[in-house]
Coordinates of C-alpha atoms in Angstrom, one line a residue:
Chain A
X1 CA -24.6 0.5 2.7
X2 CA -21.5 2.6 2.0
X3 CA -19.4 2.6 5.1
X4 CA -16.9 5.0 3.7
X5 CA -18.2 8.0 1.7
X6 CA -16.6 10.6 -0.3
X7 CA -19.4 13.0 -1.1
X8 CA -17.5 15.2 -3.6
X9 CA -16.9 13.5 -6.9
X10 CA -14.7 16.3 -8.1
X11 CA -12.8 19.4 -6.9
X12 CA -10.9 22.1 -8.8
X13 CA -8.2 24.2 -7.1
X14 CA -5.8 26.8 -8.2
X15 CA -2.0 25.9 -8.2
X16 CA -0.5 27.1 -4.9
X17 CA -3.7 27.0 -2.9
X18 CA -4.9 24.4 -0.4
X19 CA -6.8 21.3 -1.6
X20 CA -9.1 19.8 1.0
X21 CA -10.5 16.3 0.3
X22 CA -13.1 14.9 2.6
X23 CA -14.2 11.5 3.7
X24 CA -17.0 10.3 6.1
X25 CA -17.3 6.9 7.6
X26 CA -20.0 5.1 9.7
X27 CA -18.2 2.2 11.4
X28 CA -16.6 3.1 14.7
X29 CA -14.6 -0.1 14.6
X30 CA -12.2 1.3 11.9
X31 CA -8.7 1.3 13.2
X32 CA -6.6 2.8 10.3
X33 CA -7.5 5.2 7.6
X34 CA -5.5 5.6 4.4
X35 CA -5.4 7.9 1.4
X36 CA -4.4 6.7 -2.1
X37 CA -3.8 8.7 -5.2
X38 CA -4.6 7.2 -8.6
X39 CA -3.5 8.4 -12.1
X40 CA -5.3 7.1 -15.2
X41 CA -4.1 3.7 -16.4
X42 CA -2.1 3.2 -13.2
X43 CA -2.9 1.4 -9.9
X44 CA -3.5 3.4 -6.8
X45 CA -0.4 4.6 -4.8
X46 CA -0.3 5.0 -1.1
X47 CA -0.2 8.6 0.1
X48 CA -0.6 8.8 3.8
X49 CA -2.4 7.1 6.6
X50 CA -3.5 7.6 10.2
X51 CA -4.3 5.4 13.1
X52 CA -7.6 5.9 15.0
X53 CA -5.7 6.9 18.1
X54 CA -4.3 10.0 16.5
X55 CA -6.0 13.1 15.2
X56 CA -3.3 14.3 12.8
X57 CA -0.5 13.0 10.6
X58 CA 1.7 15.0 8.4
X59 CA 4.0 14.1 5.5
X60 CA 5.5 16.9 3.6
X61 CA 2.7 18.8 1.7
X62 CA 0.1 16.2 2.9
X63 CA -1.8 16.3 6.2
X64 CA -4.6 14.0 7.2
X65 CA -6.9 15.0 10.0
X66 CA -9.2 12.6 11.8
X67 CA -12.3 13.7 13.8
X68 CA -13.5 10.6 15.5
X69 CA -16.6 12.2 17.1
X70 CA -17.8 13.4 13.7
X71 CA -16.5 10.2 11.9
X72 CA -14.8 12.4 9.5
X73 CA -11.3 12.6 7.9
X74 CA -9.8 15.1 5.5
X75 CA -6.7 15.3 3.4
X76 CA -5.1 18.7 3.1
X77 CA -2.6 19.3 0.2
X78 CA -0.6 22.5 0.6
X79 CA 0.5 24.0 -1.7
X80 CA -1.4 22.2 -4.5
X81 CA 0.6 21.5 -7.6
X82 CA -0.6 20.5 -11.2
X83 CA 1.0 17.1 -10.7
X84 CA -1.4 16.5 -7.8
X85 CA -4.3 16.2 -10.3
X86 CA -5.6 12.7 -9.8
X87 CA -8.3 10.7 -8.2
X88 CA -8.0 10.4 -4.5
X89 CA -9.5 7.5 -2.6
X90 CA -9.8 7.2 1.2
X91 CA -9.9 3.8 2.7
X92 CA -10.6 2.3 6.2
X93 CA -9.7 -0.9 7.8
X94 CA -11.6 -2.5 10.7
X95 CA -9.7 -3.4 13.9
X96 CA -7.4 -6.4 13.6
X97 CA -8.4 -7.3 10.0
X98 CA -6.9 -7.0 6.7
X99 CA -10.2 -5.9 5.2
X100 CA -10.3 -2.5 3.4
X101 CA -13.3 -0.4 2.6
X102 CA -12.7 2.2 0.0
X103 CA -14.7 5.4 -0.8
X104 CA -15.8 6.2 -4.3
X105 CA -13.0 8.7 -4.9
X106 CA -12.7 12.4 -5.5
X107 CA -11.1 13.7 -8.8
X108 CA -8.8 16.6 -8.0
X109 CA -7.9 19.0 -10.7
X110 CA -5.2 21.6 -9.9
X111 CA -5.3 24.5 -12.4
X112 CA -2.0 26.1 -13.4
Chain B
X1 CA 12.6 -2.9 -8.8
X2 CA 9.8 -3.5 -6.2
X3 CA 6.6 -4.2 -8.1
X4 CA 3.2 -6.0 -8.3
X5 CA 2.8 -7.5 -11.8
X6 CA -0.6 -8.4 -13.1
X7 CA -1.3 -10.2 -16.4
X8 CA -2.9 -9.8 -18.7
X9 CA -3.5 -6.0 -18.7
X10 CA -6.5 -6.3 -21.0
X11 CA -8.8 -9.3 -21.6
X12 CA -11.9 -9.7 -23.6
X13 CA -13.8 -13.0 -23.1
X14 CA -17.1 -14.6 -23.5
X15 CA -19.6 -15.7 -20.8
X16 CA -18.7 -19.0 -19.2
X17 CA -15.2 -19.3 -20.4
X18 CA -12.9 -19.9 -17.4
X19 CA -10.1 -17.4 -17.0
X20 CA -7.2 -16.6 -14.6
X21 CA -5.6 -13.3 -13.9
X22 CA -2.2 -13.7 -12.4
X23 CA -0.6 -11.5 -9.8
X24 CA 3.0 -11.7 -8.6
X25 CA 4.9 -9.5 -6.2
X26 CA 8.7 -9.4 -5.6
X27 CA 8.7 -7.7 -2.2
X28 CA 8.2 -10.8 0.0
X29 CA 5.0 -9.3 1.4
X30 CA 2.8 -11.6 3.4
X31 CA -0.5 -9.9 2.6
X32 CA -2.1 -9.8 -0.8
X33 CA -5.5 -8.8 -2.0
X34 CA -7.8 -8.4 -5.1
X35 CA -10.0 -5.5 -5.8
X36 CA -12.5 -4.5 -8.6
X37 CA -13.1 -0.9 -9.5
X38 CA -16.5 0.1 -11.0
X39 CA -17.7 3.6 -11.9
X40 CA -19.4 5.2 -9.0
X41 CA -18.5 2.4 -6.6
X42 CA -14.8 2.9 -5.9
X43 CA -12.6 -0.1 -5.2
X44 CA -14.2 -3.1 -3.6
X45 CA -12.2 -5.9 -2.0
X46 CA -12.9 -9.4 -3.6
X47 CA -10.5 -11.6 -1.6
X48 CA -7.5 -11.2 0.5
X49 CA -4.7 -13.5 1.8
X50 CA -2.8 -13.1 5.1
X51 CA -0.2 -15.7 4.1
X52 CA 0.4 -18.8 2.1
X53 CA -2.7 -21.1 2.2
X54 CA -4.6 -18.5 4.2
X55 CA -7.3 -16.6 2.2
X56 CA -10.6 -14.9 3.2
X57 CA -13.6 -13.2 1.5
X58 CA -13.8 -9.5 1.0
X59 CA -17.0 -7.6 0.2
X60 CA -17.7 -9.0 -3.2
X61 CA -16.4 -12.6 -3.5
X62 CA -19.2 -14.2 -5.4
X63 CA -18.2 -15.6 -8.7
X64 CA -14.4 -15.5 -7.9
X65 CA -11.9 -17.9 -6.5
X66 CA -8.3 -17.3 -5.4
X67 CA -5.4 -19.5 -4.2
X68 CA -2.2 -18.7 -2.4
X69 CA 0.2 -21.7 -2.9
X70 CA 3.3 -19.5 -2.9
X71 CA 4.1 -16.2 -1.1
X72 CA 4.7 -14.2 -4.3
X73 CA 1.7 -15.3 -6.4
X74 CA -2.0 -14.7 -5.9
X75 CA -4.1 -15.6 -8.9
X76 CA -7.7 -14.6 -9.4
X77 CA -9.9 -17.2 -11.1
X78 CA -13.2 -16.7 -12.7
X79 CA -14.6 -20.2 -13.3
X80 CA -17.7 -19.0 -15.3
X81 CA -17.4 -15.3 -16.0
X82 CA -20.5 -13.3 -16.6
X83 CA -21.1 -9.8 -18.0
X84 CA -21.5 -8.3 -14.5
X85 CA -17.9 -9.2 -13.9
X86 CA -16.8 -6.7 -16.6
X87 CA -14.6 -4.4 -14.6
X88 CA -11.1 -3.0 -13.8
X89 CA -9.3 -5.4 -11.4
X90 CA -6.3 -4.5 -9.2
X91 CA -4.1 -6.8 -7.2
X92 CA -2.2 -5.5 -4.2
X93 CA 0.4 -6.7 -1.8
X94 CA 0.9 -5.2 1.6
X95 CA 3.7 -4.3 4.0
X96 CA 2.8 -4.1 7.7
X97 CA 3.5 -0.7 9.1
X98 CA 1.7 -1.4 12.3
X99 CA 4.9 -0.6 14.3
X100 CA 4.7 2.9 12.9
X101 CA 1.0 3.3 13.5
X102 CA 0.2 3.4 9.8
X103 CA -1.6 0.1 9.3
X104 CA -1.0 -2.0 6.2
X105 CA 0.4 0.0 3.2
X106 CA -0.8 -1.6 0.0
X107 CA 1.2 -1.6 -3.3
X108 CA -1.0 -2.0 -6.3
X109 CA -0.5 -3.5 -9.7
X110 CA -1.3 -1.5 -12.9
X111 CA -4.7 -3.2 -13.3
X112 CA -6.4 -5.7 -15.6
X113 CA -9.3 -4.4 -17.7
X114 CA -11.7 -7.3 -18.3
X115 CA -14.7 -7.3 -20.6
X116 CA -17.1 -10.3 -20.5
X117 CA -19.3 -10.5 -23.6

């Protein structure tokens, strides 16, 4: 049973526009939610995270929104740049553990 | 330079031949973890370690062993590899950012691509 789901395998966006990547989860015991970006032949790199007690966290062009009632989080990238083209993974961690559950990833392509 | 180093980067082996993938971090992180990435399945946690001599199972531990004898090293051991362990493996070490409300921020190695024939 996939506890963290990224239902869109891919997304294409024009340069300068907003990219919205979505993630749904089923476990209400998740405490932290994180987004990672992955380029080919490299390991994932941390992008941004949010605690379950918040509903928004912003870092430069990246904003993560958390809707606990809908068990949904989203990553907004504004404005999108060609260098943002990568696979994005959302991940969730249950309370007081070091376990991580990752989604299957969304491949973002930003078109110049 | 702060980094997580995995070796080897590529490995082809045969069923049943024991192998070890090494992982080393130079950031003095307490937490380390192993993942495998498979098409359509994302990253799945194999084992993790909260500190020296403290390890625990992730979601897919079957067929793997780990040890944490020193803080910087966290090797992944496949005692008897099988073809279903053909995958891309990532090691990660983590910095606690709980005080900033960000959870544990993981730093990943570049990956080890393993093929078991």
